[in-house]
Amino acid sequence: MAVTHTIGSALRNGIAKLFSHSRVRVRWSYGIILSVVSAVIIAIAVQSYRTIDRELTDVALSRRAAVAQLAAATLSEKFARLVDLATSFTTRPRVHELVAEGKWVEASRFLQAVPHDFPFVERLLLADLKGSLMADLPELPDVRGMNFSGREWYQGVSRDWRPYISPVYRRTAAPQLNVFAVAVPIKSAPGNVVGILVLQVRPEYLLEWVKAIDIGPEGFVYVVDSKGQIAFHSRKPGQGEIVDLSAAPLVQSLQRGEHGVQIGFDRLEGEYQISAYAPVSGYGWGVITQQPTRASLGLDARDDQLRMLLTAYGLVLLL
């Protein structure tokens, strides 16, 4: 009986140890499975978060890019009309005939109504092929005969004798205003270049429509010329010192003819901005729209959706 009892006891202990080891293995198996499942959930959550973040960000920024491109296209159209207008003045028969004869003042009299009919034209100039001012409207005798061959408008139009829109500059005649010039060659009937017509335009008159562009809360738009200078800013007056932004990476991208949208720190504004930019085709100018990231409704909506996504994945992981 004693032997039988001993064998039974050993058998029970063996079975107990076997079940104990089995439970440990089961627990380890569950632990491994749970770890693998958790890792998979986390990997899926990270990948999904990144994908949705990128997609929502692209949606939030796409409108900015579209607005900048539309503004640039509008400005390109306005410049084209301005060039067509100036060219139409030079093709008036008496104008190019009198210029060919060297009768500059008489030729200007056929253009007297231009500054009145087109208020954005600040002044009208007639210059010879060497860049000397021969007649002007309104008349300022003190500047007649002055040579402006150093001006950007002369260098631009005389390069291949085609219409040219200059960067912004501070004009010589009083009052000294910030203007840009539309320079168009005047050709005689045989097609020879006999002079230059220059329209001085105040940017704030031509670009007033920029202020109406809706960028969202605290957003603004500005236009840079072919030198990378601010030609017009929707929040700043246009007759102060001309600001040169040619060293800014965003403006350099524009001068290379690139367009796009990005989020980055703006030193001038002192905070992170959404910046969209687009070149003005054919003229070297560019349009930039900006809005602080903190004021973007689109990015706020993106952040709300991403928080909901993280909450959902957190609950799944806890379960």
PDB file of C-alpha atoms in Angstrom:
ATOM      1  CA  MET A   1       0.000   0.000   0.000  1.00  0.00           C
ATOM      2  CA  ALA A   2       2.845   2.368   0.852  1.00  0.00           C
ATOM      3  CA  VAL A   3       4.450   1.760  -2.512  1.00  0.00           C
ATOM      4  CA  THR A   4       1.176   2.334  -4.307  1.00  0.00           C
ATOM      5  CA  HIS A   5       0.587   5.585  -2.386  1.00  0.00           C
ATOM      6  CA  THR A   6       4.088   6.785  -3.287  1.00  0.00           C
ATOM      7  CA  ILE A   7       3.619   6.038  -6.965  1.00  0.00           C
ATOM      8  CA  GLY A   8       0.206   7.809  -7.001  1.00  0.00           C
ATOM      9  CA  SER A   9       1.649  10.830  -5.279  1.00  0.00           C
ATOM     10  CA  ALA A  10       4.514  11.059  -7.743  1.00  0.00           C
ATOM     11  CA  LEU A  11       2.103  10.689 -10.628  1.00  0.00           C
ATOM     12  CA  ARG A  12      -0.080  13.513  -9.332  1.00  0.00           C
ATOM     13  CA  ASN A  13       2.922  15.741  -8.811  1.00  0.00           C
ATOM     14  CA  GLY A  14       4.124  15.004 -12.322  1.00  0.00           C
ATOM     15  CA  ILE A  15       0.757  15.793 -13.815  1.00  0.00           C
ATOM     16  CA  ALA A  16       0.567  19.015 -11.763  1.00  0.00           C
ATOM     17  CA  LYS A  17       3.995  20.093 -12.981  1.00  0.00           C
ATOM     18  CA  LEU A  18       3.026  19.246 -16.545  1.00  0.00           C
ATOM     19  CA  PHE A  19      -0.092  21.428 -16.364  1.00  0.00           C
ATOM     20  CA  SER A  20       1.886  24.159 -14.642  1.00  0.00           C
ATOM     21  CA  HIS A  21       4.459  24.162 -17.455  1.00  0.00           C
ATOM     22  CA  SER A  22       1.630  24.067 -19.993  1.00  0.00           C
ATOM     23  CA  ARG A  23       0.017  27.135 -18.404  1.00  0.00           C
ATOM     24  CA  VAL A  24       3.341  28.961 -18.498  1.00  0.00           C
ATOM     25  CA  ARG A  25       3.770  28.083 -22.173  1.00  0.00           C
ATOM     26  CA  VAL A  26       0.216  29.205 -22.908  1.00  0.00           C
ATOM     27  CA  ARG A  27       0.847  32.485 -21.114  1.00  0.00           C
ATOM     28  CA  TRP A  28       4.039  32.979 -23.095  1.00  0.00           C
ATOM     29  CA  SER A  29       2.203  32.149 -26.286  1.00  0.00           C
ATOM     30  CA  TYR A  30      -0.527  34.687 -25.485  1.00  0.00           C
ATOM     31  CA  GLY A  31       2.121  37.247 -24.621  1.00  0.00           C
ATOM     32  CA  ILE A  32       3.956  36.718 -27.880  1.00  0.00           C
ATOM     33  CA  ILE A  33       0.714  36.855 -29.877  1.00  0.00           C
ATOM     34  CA  LEU A  34      -0.368  40.024 -28.052  1.00  0.00           C
ATOM     35  CA  SER A  35       3.021  41.627 -28.665  1.00  0.00           C
ATOM     36  CA  VAL A  36       2.898  40.761 -32.360  1.00  0.00           C
ATOM     37  CA  VAL A  37      -0.681  42.048 -32.685  1.00  0.00           C
ATOM     38  CA  SER A  38       0.232  45.241 -30.821  1.00  0.00           C
ATOM     39  CA  ALA A  39       3.274  45.770 -33.040  1.00  0.00           C
ATOM     40  CA  VAL A  40       1.144  45.267 -36.157  1.00  0.00           C
ATOM     41  CA  ILE A  41      -1.488  47.725 -34.873  1.00  0.00           C
ATOM     42  CA  ILE A  42       1.194  50.300 -34.061  1.00  0.00           C
ATOM     43  CA  ALA A  43       2.846  49.849 -37.496  1.00  0.00           C
ATOM     44  CA  ILE A  44      -0.498  50.206 -39.258  1.00  0.00           C
ATOM     45  CA  ALA A  45      -1.366  53.241 -37.120  1.00  0.00           C
ATOM     46  CA  VAL A  46       1.949  54.972 -37.903  1.00  0.00           C
ATOM     47  CA  GLN A  47       1.691  54.279 -41.638  1.00  0.00           C
ATOM     48  CA  SER A  48      -1.973  55.309 -41.731  1.00  0.00           C
ATOM     49  CA  TYR A  49      -1.247  58.462 -39.726  1.00  0.00           C
ATOM     50  CA  ARG A  50       1.524  59.476 -42.104  1.00  0.00           C
ATOM     51  CA  THR A  51      -0.573  58.790 -45.189  1.00  0.00           C
ATOM     52  CA  ILE A  52      -3.644  60.631 -43.912  1.00  0.00           C
ATOM     53  CA  ASP A  53      -1.492  63.487 -42.590  1.00  0.00           C
ATOM     54  CA  ARG A  54       0.089  63.892 -46.034  1.00  0.00           C
ATOM     55  CA  GLU A  55      -3.259  63.684 -47.842  1.00  0.00           C
ATOM     56  CA  LEU A  56      -5.013  66.139 -45.516  1.00  0.00           C
ATOM     57  CA  THR A  57      -2.062  68.530 -45.674  1.00  0.00           C
ATOM     58  CA  ASP A  58      -2.090  68.382 -49.486  1.00  0.00           C
ATOM     59  CA  VAL A  59      -5.811  69.176 -49.491  1.00  0.00           C
ATOM     60  CA  ALA A  60      -5.323  72.065 -47.054  1.00  0.00           C
ATOM     61  CA  LEU A  61      -2.477  73.530 -49.136  1.00  0.00           C
ATOM     62  CA  SER A  62      -3.858  72.880 -52.633  1.00  0.00           C
ATOM     63  CA  ARG A  63      -6.224  75.852 -52.379  1.00  0.00           C
ATOM     64  CA  ARG A  64      -3.299  78.127 -51.563  1.00  0.00           C
ATOM     65  CA  ALA A  65      -1.430  76.924 -54.649  1.00  0.00           C
ATOM     66  CA  ALA A  66      -4.523  77.398 -56.827  1.00  0.00           C
ATOM     67  CA  VAL A  67      -5.046  80.959 -55.559  1.00  0.00           C
ATOM     68  CA  ALA A  68      -1.411  81.913 -56.238  1.00  0.00           C
ATOM     69  CA  GLN A  69      -1.532  80.456 -59.756  1.00  0.00           C
ATOM     70  CA  LEU A  70      -4.825  82.195 -60.537  1.00  0.00           C
ATOM     71  CA  ALA A  71      -3.438  85.532 -59.311  1.00  0.00           C
ATOM     72  CA  ALA A  72      -0.287  85.060 -61.412  1.00  0.00           C
ATOM     73  CA  ALA A  73      -2.365  84.227 -64.496  1.00  0.00           C
ATOM     74  CA  THR A  74      -4.531  87.299 -63.904  1.00  0.00           C
ATOM     75  CA  LEU A  75      -1.470  89.534 -63.595  1.00  0.00           C
ATOM     76  CA  SER A  76       0.022  88.052 -66.768  1.00  0.00           C
ATOM     77  CA  GLU A  77      -3.208  88.896 -68.593  1.00  0.00           C
ATOM     78  CA  LYS A  78      -3.165  92.464 -67.231  1.00  0.00           C
ATOM     79  CA  PHE A  79       0.443  92.921 -68.356  1.00  0.00           C
ATOM     80  CA  ALA A  80      -0.431  91.622 -71.818  1.00  0.00           C
ATOM     81  CA  ARG A  81      -3.292  94.123 -72.072  1.00  0.00           C
ATOM     82  CA  LEU A  82      -0.998  96.888 -70.879  1.00  0.00           C
ATOM     83  CA  VAL A  83       1.540  96.035 -73.575  1.00  0.00           C
ATOM     84  CA  ASP A  84      -1.225  95.900 -76.196  1.00  0.00           C
ATOM     85  CA  LEU A  85      -2.471  99.306 -75.035  1.00  0.00           C
ATOM     86  CA  ALA A  86       0.983 100.877 -75.280  1.00  0.00           C
ATOM     87  CA  THR A  87       1.554  99.275 -78.680  1.00  0.00           C
ATOM     88  CA  SER A  88      -1.754 100.670 -79.942  1.00  0.00           C
ATOM     89  CA  PHE A  89      -0.544 104.184 -79.108  1.00  0.00           C
ATOM     90  CA  THR A  90       2.636 103.709 -81.159  1.00  0.00           C
ATOM     91  CA  THR A  91       0.717 102.486 -84.201  1.00  0.00           C
ATOM     92  CA  ARG A  92      -1.318 105.675 -84.534  1.00  0.00           C
ATOM     93  CA  PRO A  93      -0.266 106.990 -87.968  1.00  0.00           C
ATOM     94  CA  ARG A  94       0.555 110.551 -86.960  1.00  0.00           C
ATOM     95  CA  VAL A  95       2.474 109.446 -83.878  1.00  0.00           C
ATOM     96  CA  HIS A  96       5.058 107.261 -85.606  1.00  0.00           C
ATOM     97  CA  GLU A  97       5.193 109.616 -88.608  1.00  0.00           C
ATOM     98  CA  LEU A  98       6.035 112.632 -86.437  1.00  0.00           C
ATOM     99  CA  VAL A  99       8.519 110.651 -84.346  1.00  0.00           C
ATOM    100  CA  ALA A 100      10.258 109.491 -87.548  1.00  0.00           C
ATOM    101  CA  GLU A 101      10.525 113.173 -88.545  1.00  0.00           C
ATOM    102  CA  GLY A 102      11.977 114.095 -85.148  1.00  0.00           C
ATOM    103  CA  LYS A 103       8.889 116.122 -84.157  1.00  0.00           C
ATOM    104  CA  TRP A 104       8.617 114.692 -80.656  1.00  0.00           C
ATOM    105  CA  VAL A 105       6.496 117.347 -78.974  1.00  0.00           C
ATOM    106  CA  GLU A 106       4.004 117.377 -81.858  1.00  0.00           C
ATOM    107  CA  ALA A 107       3.775 113.573 -81.612  1.00  0.00           C
ATOM    108  CA  SER A 108       3.087 113.761 -77.867  1.00  0.00           C
ATOM    109  CA  ARG A 109       0.098 116.020 -78.492  1.00  0.00           C
ATOM    110  CA  PHE A 110      -1.669 113.103 -80.177  1.00  0.00           C
ATOM    111  CA  LEU A 111      -1.305 111.222 -76.885  1.00  0.00           C
ATOM    112  CA  GLN A 112      -2.450 113.992 -74.519  1.00  0.00           C
ATOM    113  CA  ALA A 113      -5.599 112.162 -73.454  1.00  0.00           C
ATOM    114  CA  VAL A 114      -3.787 108.977 -72.374  1.00  0.00           C
ATOM    115  CA  PRO A 115      -3.029 109.910 -68.710  1.00  0.00           C
ATOM    116  CA  HIS A 116      -6.582 111.207 -68.340  1.00  0.00           C
ATOM    117  CA  ASP A 117      -8.289 108.224 -69.947  1.00  0.00           C
ATOM    118  CA  PHE A 118      -6.098 105.676 -68.155  1.00  0.00           C
ATOM    119  CA  PRO A 119      -5.570 106.818 -64.541  1.00  0.00           C
ATOM    120  CA  PHE A 120      -3.044 104.065 -63.775  1.00  0.00           C
ATOM    121  CA  VAL A 121      -0.650 105.729 -66.280  1.00  0.00           C
ATOM    122  CA  GLU A 122       1.295 108.191 -64.140  1.00  0.00           C
ATOM    123  CA  ARG A 123       3.385 109.629 -66.971  1.00  0.00           C
ATOM    124  CA  LEU A 124       4.002 109.087 -70.675  1.00  0.00           C
ATOM    125  CA  LEU A 125       7.462 109.543 -72.181  1.00  0.00           C
ATOM    126  CA  LEU A 126       8.870 109.611 -75.705  1.00  0.00           C
ATOM    127  CA  ALA A 127      12.568 108.773 -75.959  1.00  0.00           C
ATOM    128  CA  ASP A 128      15.004 108.458 -78.837  1.00  0.00           C
ATOM    129  CA  LEU A 129      17.017 105.369 -79.687  1.00  0.00           C
ATOM    130  CA  LYS A 130      19.796 106.390 -77.290  1.00  0.00           C
ATOM    131  CA  GLY A 131      17.438 106.727 -74.333  1.00  0.00           C
ATOM    132  CA  SER A 132      17.211 110.520 -74.194  1.00  0.00           C
ATOM    133  CA  LEU A 133      13.814 111.893 -73.135  1.00  0.00           C
ATOM    134  CA  MET A 134      12.442 114.019 -75.989  1.00  0.00           C
ATOM    135  CA  ALA A 135       8.821 114.663 -74.886  1.00  0.00           C
ATOM    136  CA  ASP A 136       6.618 113.835 -71.907  1.00  0.00           C
ATOM    137  CA  LEU A 137       3.089 114.056 -70.525  1.00  0.00           C
ATOM    138  CA  PRO A 138       2.507 115.813 -68.181  1.00  0.00           C
ATOM    139  CA  GLU A 139       5.240 118.126 -69.408  1.00  0.00           C
ATOM    140  CA  LEU A 140       8.249 118.640 -67.138  1.00  0.00           C
ATOM    141  CA  PRO A 141      10.799 120.808 -68.993  1.00  0.00           C
ATOM    142  CA  ASP A 142      13.522 120.156 -66.409  1.00  0.00           C
ATOM    143  CA  VAL A 143      13.831 116.489 -67.376  1.00  0.00           C
ATOM    144  CA  ARG A 144      13.686 116.879 -71.135  1.00  0.00           C
ATOM    145  CA  GLY A 145      16.919 115.957 -72.812  1.00  0.00           C
ATOM    146  CA  MET A 146      18.026 113.780 -69.903  1.00  0.00           C
ATOM    147  CA  ASN A 147      19.462 110.448 -70.885  1.00  0.00           C
ATOM    148  CA  PHE A 148      17.941 107.344 -69.310  1.00  0.00           C
ATOM    149  CA  SER A 149      20.003 104.662 -71.030  1.00  0.00           C
ATOM    150  CA  GLY A 150      20.954 103.382 -67.576  1.00  0.00           C
ATOM    151  CA  ARG A 151      17.361 102.642 -66.722  1.00  0.00           C
ATOM    152  CA  GLU A 152      16.154  99.069 -66.774  1.00  0.00           C
ATOM    153  CA  TRP A 153      13.313  99.922 -69.163  1.00  0.00           C
ATOM    154  CA  TYR A 154      15.740 101.211 -71.800  1.00  0.00           C
ATOM    155  CA  GLN A 155      18.117  98.263 -71.470  1.00  0.00           C
ATOM    156  CA  GLY A 156      15.164  95.869 -71.676  1.00  0.00           C
ATOM    157  CA  VAL A 157      13.434  97.326 -74.728  1.00  0.00           C
ATOM    158  CA  SER A 158      16.653  98.031 -76.659  1.00  0.00           C
ATOM    159  CA  ARG A 159      17.952  94.482 -76.167  1.00  0.00           C
ATOM    160  CA  ASP A 160      15.910  93.151 -79.087  1.00  0.00           C
ATOM    161  CA  TRP A 161      13.472  96.034 -79.659  1.00  0.00           C
ATOM    162  CA  ARG A 162      10.455  94.254 -78.279  1.00  0.00           C
ATOM    163  CA  PRO A 163       7.946  95.474 -75.635  1.00  0.00           C
ATOM    164  CA  TYR A 164       9.361  95.264 -72.126  1.00  0.00           C
ATOM    165  CA  ILE A 165       7.981  95.621 -68.596  1.00  0.00           C
ATOM    166  CA  SER A 166      10.612  96.853 -66.166  1.00  0.00           C
ATOM    167  CA  PRO A 167      11.115  96.150 -62.471  1.00  0.00           C
ATOM    168  CA  VAL A 168       9.915  98.737 -59.957  1.00  0.00           C
ATOM    169  CA  TYR A 169      12.110 101.825 -59.569  1.00  0.00           C
ATOM    170  CA  ARG A 170      11.975 105.306 -58.045  1.00  0.00           C
ATOM    171  CA  ARG A 171      11.431 107.774 -60.829  1.00  0.00           C
ATOM    172  CA  THR A 172      13.517 110.939 -61.303  1.00  0.00           C
ATOM    173  CA  ALA A 173      10.693 113.432 -61.846  1.00  0.00           C
ATOM    174  CA  ALA A 174       8.974 114.985 -58.836  1.00  0.00           C
ATOM    175  CA  PRO A 175       7.126 113.764 -56.964  1.00  0.00           C
ATOM    176  CA  GLN A 176       9.499 110.806 -56.753  1.00  0.00           C
ATOM    177  CA  LEU A 177       7.204 107.805 -56.810  1.00  0.00           C
ATOM    178  CA  ASN A 178       7.751 104.077 -57.084  1.00  0.00           C
ATOM    179  CA  VAL A 179       6.724 103.055 -60.590  1.00  0.00           C
ATOM    180  CA  PHE A 180       7.387 100.441 -63.217  1.00  0.00           C
ATOM    181  CA  ALA A 181       7.651 101.143 -66.927  1.00  0.00           C
ATOM    182  CA  VAL A 182       6.074  99.640 -70.002  1.00  0.00           C
ATOM    183  CA  ALA A 183       8.511 100.387 -72.828  1.00  0.00           C
ATOM    184  CA  VAL A 184       7.459  99.786 -76.439  1.00  0.00           C
ATOM    185  CA  PRO A 185       9.468 100.519 -79.616  1.00  0.00           C
ATOM    186  CA  ILE A 186       7.941 102.987 -82.055  1.00  0.00           C
ATOM    187  CA  LYS A 187       8.314 101.762 -85.616  1.00  0.00           C
ATOM    188  CA  SER A 188       7.956 103.685 -88.866  1.00  0.00           C
ATOM    189  CA  ALA A 189       5.828 102.434 -91.746  1.00  0.00           C
ATOM    190  CA  PRO A 190       8.751 100.467 -93.263  1.00  0.00           C
ATOM    191  CA  GLY A 191       9.247  98.787 -89.882  1.00  0.00           C
ATOM    192  CA  ASN A 192      12.343 100.642 -88.680  1.00  0.00           C
ATOM    193  CA  VAL A 193      12.569 101.512 -84.981  1.00  0.00           C
ATOM    194  CA  VAL A 194      12.494 105.311 -84.664  1.00  0.00           C
ATOM    195  CA  GLY A 195      11.781 105.872 -80.970  1.00  0.00           C
ATOM    196  CA  ILE A 196      10.497 104.501 -77.685  1.00  0.00           C
ATOM    197  CA  LEU A 197       7.167 105.017 -75.924  1.00  0.00           C
ATOM    198  CA  VAL A 198       7.279 104.613 -72.147  1.00  0.00           C
ATOM    199  CA  LEU A 199       4.278 104.398 -69.822  1.00  0.00           C
ATOM    200  CA  GLN A 200       5.090 104.886 -66.149  1.00  0.00           C
ATOM    201  CA  VAL A 201       2.608 102.955 -64.011  1.00  0.00           C
ATOM    202  CA  ARG A 202       2.080 103.113 -60.260  1.00  0.00           C
ATOM    203  CA  PRO A 203       1.841  99.490 -59.069  1.00  0.00           C
ATOM    204  CA  GLU A 204      -0.822 100.188 -56.464  1.00  0.00           C
ATOM    205  CA  TYR A 205      -3.183 101.459 -59.173  1.00  0.00           C
ATOM    206  CA  LEU A 206      -2.773  98.470 -61.448  1.00  0.00           C
ATOM    207  CA  LEU A 207      -2.623  95.864 -58.661  1.00  0.00           C
ATOM    208  CA  GLU A 208      -5.405  97.114 -56.390  1.00  0.00           C
ATOM    209  CA  TRP A 209      -7.387  93.959 -57.200  1.00  0.00           C
ATOM    210  CA  VAL A 210      -4.794  91.902 -55.276  1.00  0.00           C
ATOM    211  CA  LYS A 211      -6.252  93.193 -51.987  1.00  0.00           C
ATOM    212  CA  ALA A 212      -9.537  91.433 -52.730  1.00  0.00           C
ATOM    213  CA  ILE A 213      -7.953  87.947 -52.870  1.00  0.00           C
ATOM    214  CA  ASP A 214      -9.226  85.865 -49.958  1.00  0.00           C
ATOM    215  CA  ILE A 215      -6.348  84.010 -48.315  1.00  0.00           C
ATOM    216  CA  GLY A 216      -8.138  83.426 -45.022  1.00  0.00           C
ATOM    217  CA  PRO A 217      -7.611  84.944 -41.555  1.00  0.00           C
ATOM    218  CA  GLU A 218      -4.436  87.062 -41.335  1.00  0.00           C
ATOM    219  CA  GLY A 219      -3.463  86.078 -44.883  1.00  0.00           C
ATOM    220  CA  PHE A 220      -1.855  88.462 -47.356  1.00  0.00           C
ATOM    221  CA  VAL A 221      -0.582  88.626 -50.946  1.00  0.00           C
ATOM    222  CA  TYR A 222       2.399  90.359 -52.452  1.00  0.00           C
ATOM    223  CA  VAL A 223       3.878  90.702 -55.915  1.00  0.00           C
ATOM    224  CA  VAL A 224       7.594  90.691 -56.670  1.00  0.00           C
ATOM    225  CA  ASP A 225       9.118  92.091 -59.855  1.00  0.00           C
ATOM    226  CA  SER A 226      11.753  90.555 -62.123  1.00  0.00           C
ATOM    227  CA  LYS A 227      14.526  91.698 -59.759  1.00  0.00           C
ATOM    228  CA  GLY A 228      12.893  90.102 -56.727  1.00  0.00           C
ATOM    229  CA  GLN A 229      11.754  93.434 -55.276  1.00  0.00           C
ATOM    230  CA  ILE A 230       8.341  93.912 -53.675  1.00  0.00           C
ATOM    231  CA  ALA A 231       6.220  95.683 -56.282  1.00  0.00           C
ATOM    232  CA  PHE A 232       2.980  95.531 -54.302  1.00  0.00           C
ATOM    233  CA  HIS A 233       1.959  94.263 -50.874  1.00  0.00           C
ATOM    234  CA  SER A 234      -1.679  93.938 -49.801  1.00  0.00           C
ATOM    235  CA  ARG A 235      -0.877  95.059 -46.230  1.00  0.00           C
ATOM    236  CA  LYS A 236       1.824  97.685 -46.757  1.00  0.00           C
ATOM    237  CA  PRO A 237       1.905 101.109 -48.443  1.00  0.00           C
ATOM    238  CA  GLY A 238       3.526 101.235 -51.849  1.00  0.00           C
ATOM    239  CA  GLN A 239       5.554 104.456 -51.693  1.00  0.00           C
ATOM    240  CA  GLY A 240       8.114 103.577 -49.062  1.00  0.00           C
ATOM    241  CA  GLU A 241      11.582 102.202 -49.634  1.00  0.00           C
ATOM    242  CA  ILE A 242      11.687  99.450 -52.255  1.00  0.00           C
ATOM    243  CA  VAL A 243      12.319  96.154 -50.455  1.00  0.00           C
ATOM    244  CA  ASP A 244      14.667  93.675 -52.145  1.00  0.00           C
ATOM    245  CA  LEU A 245      13.806  90.014 -51.478  1.00  0.00           C
ATOM    246  CA  SER A 246      16.007  88.537 -54.199  1.00  0.00           C
ATOM    247  CA  ALA A 247      18.035  86.573 -51.614  1.00  0.00           C
ATOM    248  CA  ALA A 248      14.954  84.817 -50.207  1.00  0.00           C
ATOM    249  CA  PRO A 249      14.735  81.132 -51.284  1.00  0.00           C
ATOM    250  CA  LEU A 250      11.057  81.518 -52.157  1.00  0.00           C
ATOM    251  CA  VAL A 251      11.763  84.432 -54.512  1.00  0.00           C
ATOM    252  CA  GLN A 252      14.708  82.602 -56.056  1.00  0.00           C
ATOM    253  CA  SER A 253      12.361  79.709 -56.826  1.00  0.00           C
ATOM    254  CA  LEU A 254      10.031  82.166 -58.563  1.00  0.00           C
ATOM    255  CA  GLN A 255      12.869  83.611 -60.625  1.00  0.00           C
ATOM    256  CA  ARG A 256      13.633  80.084 -61.842  1.00  0.00           C
ATOM    257  CA  GLY A 257      10.015  79.864 -63.035  1.00  0.00           C
ATOM    258  CA  GLU A 258       8.978  77.405 -60.332  1.00  0.00           C
ATOM    259  CA  HIS A 259       5.649  77.280 -58.495  1.00  0.00           C
ATOM    260  CA  GLY A 260       4.495  75.461 -55.385  1.00  0.00           C
ATOM    261  CA  VAL A 261       3.417  75.701 -51.752  1.00  0.00           C
ATOM    262  CA  GLN A 262       5.367  75.096 -48.564  1.00  0.00           C
ATOM    263  CA  ILE A 263       5.285  75.530 -44.802  1.00  0.00           C
ATOM    264  CA  GLY A 264       8.290  77.187 -43.202  1.00  0.00           C
ATOM    265  CA  PHE A 265       9.537  79.872 -40.843  1.00  0.00           C
ATOM    266  CA  ASP A 266       9.392  83.385 -42.296  1.00  0.00           C
ATOM    267  CA  ARG A 267      11.986  85.722 -40.805  1.00  0.00           C
ATOM    268  CA  LEU A 268      10.170  88.871 -41.928  1.00  0.00           C
ATOM    269  CA  GLU A 269       6.925  87.788 -40.238  1.00  0.00           C
ATOM    270  CA  GLY A 270       8.642  86.044 -37.316  1.00  0.00           C
ATOM    271  CA  GLU A 271       6.505  82.888 -37.408  1.00  0.00           C
ATOM    272  CA  TYR A 272       5.674  79.810 -39.435  1.00  0.00           C
ATOM    273  CA  GLN A 273       3.761  80.577 -42.618  1.00  0.00           C
ATOM    274  CA  ILE A 274       1.983  78.713 -45.404  1.00  0.00           C
ATOM    275  CA  SER A 275       3.521  80.199 -48.549  1.00  0.00           C
ATOM    276  CA  ALA A 276       2.226  79.581 -52.061  1.00  0.00           C
ATOM    277  CA  TYR A 277       4.026  81.056 -55.050  1.00  0.00           C
ATOM    278  CA  ALA A 278       3.576  81.198 -58.818  1.00  0.00           C
ATOM    279  CA  PRO A 279       5.492  83.021 -61.600  1.00  0.00           C
ATOM    280  CA  VAL A 280       3.872  85.555 -63.913  1.00  0.00           C
ATOM    281  CA  SER A 281       4.449  83.834 -67.227  1.00  0.00           C
ATOM    282  CA  GLY A 282       6.447  85.833 -69.760  1.00  0.00           C
ATOM    283  CA  TYR A 283       7.360  88.768 -67.536  1.00  0.00           C
ATOM    284  CA  GLY A 284       9.654  87.462 -64.788  1.00  0.00           C
ATOM    285  CA  TRP A 285       7.407  88.710 -61.988  1.00  0.00           C
ATOM    286  CA  GLY A 286       5.803  86.495 -59.356  1.00  0.00           C
ATOM    287  CA  VAL A 287       2.906  86.267 -56.887  1.00  0.00           C
ATOM    288  CA  ILE A 288       3.254  85.014 -53.297  1.00  0.00           C
ATOM    289  CA  THR A 289       0.388  84.327 -50.871  1.00  0.00           C
ATOM    290  CA  GLN A 290       1.068  83.767 -47.169  1.00  0.00           C
ATOM    291  CA  GLN A 291      -0.888  82.894 -44.027  1.00  0.00           C
ATOM    292  CA  PRO A 292       0.316  82.006 -40.515  1.00  0.00           C
ATOM    293  CA  THR A 293      -0.044  78.270 -39.900  1.00  0.00           C
ATOM    294  CA  ARG A 294      -1.775  79.039 -36.585  1.00  0.00           C
ATOM    295  CA  ALA A 295      -4.549  80.882 -38.478  1.00  0.00           C
ATOM    296  CA  SER A 296      -5.171  78.243 -41.150  1.00  0.00           C
ATOM    297  CA  LEU A 297      -8.645  76.724 -40.925  1.00  0.00           C
ATOM    298  CA  GLY A 298      -7.577  73.944 -43.279  1.00  0.00           C
ATOM    299  CA  LEU A 299      -4.694  72.879 -41.053  1.00  0.00           C
ATOM    300  CA  ASP A 300      -6.956  73.089 -37.980  1.00  0.00           C
ATOM    301  CA  ALA A 301      -9.402  70.676 -39.633  1.00  0.00           C
ATOM    302  CA  ARG A 302      -6.497  68.379 -40.504  1.00  0.00           C
ATOM    303  CA  ASP A 303      -5.274  68.382 -36.881  1.00  0.00           C
ATOM    304  CA  ASP A 304      -8.776  67.597 -35.581  1.00  0.00           C
ATOM    305  CA  GLN A 305      -9.085  64.577 -37.888  1.00  0.00           C
ATOM    306  CA  LEU A 306      -5.619  63.324 -36.963  1.00  0.00           C
ATOM    307  CA  ARG A 307      -6.454  63.563 -33.244  1.00  0.00           C
ATOM    308  CA  MET A 308      -9.595  61.506 -33.826  1.00  0.00           C
ATOM    309  CA  LEU A 309      -7.537  58.936 -35.732  1.00  0.00           C
ATOM    310  CA  LEU A 310      -4.999  58.640 -32.911  1.00  0.00           C
ATOM    311  CA  THR A 311      -7.793  58.254 -30.361  1.00  0.00           C
ATOM    312  CA  ALA A 312      -9.368  55.437 -32.390  1.00  0.00           C
ATOM    313  CA  TYR A 313      -6.104  53.543 -32.722  1.00  0.00           C
ATOM    314  CA  GLY A 314      -5.377  54.070 -29.025  1.00  0.00           C
ATOM    315  CA  LEU A 315      -8.705  52.441 -28.079  1.00  0.00           C
ATOM    316  CA  VAL A 316      -8.017  49.489 -30.402  1.00  0.00           C
ATOM    317  CA  LEU A 317      -4.579  49.021 -28.858  1.00  0.00           C
ATOM    318  CA  LEU A 318      -6.001  49.144 -25.309  1.00  0.00           C
ATOM    319  CA  LEU A 319      -8.587  46.500 -26.178  1.00  0.00           C
TER     320      LEU A 319
END
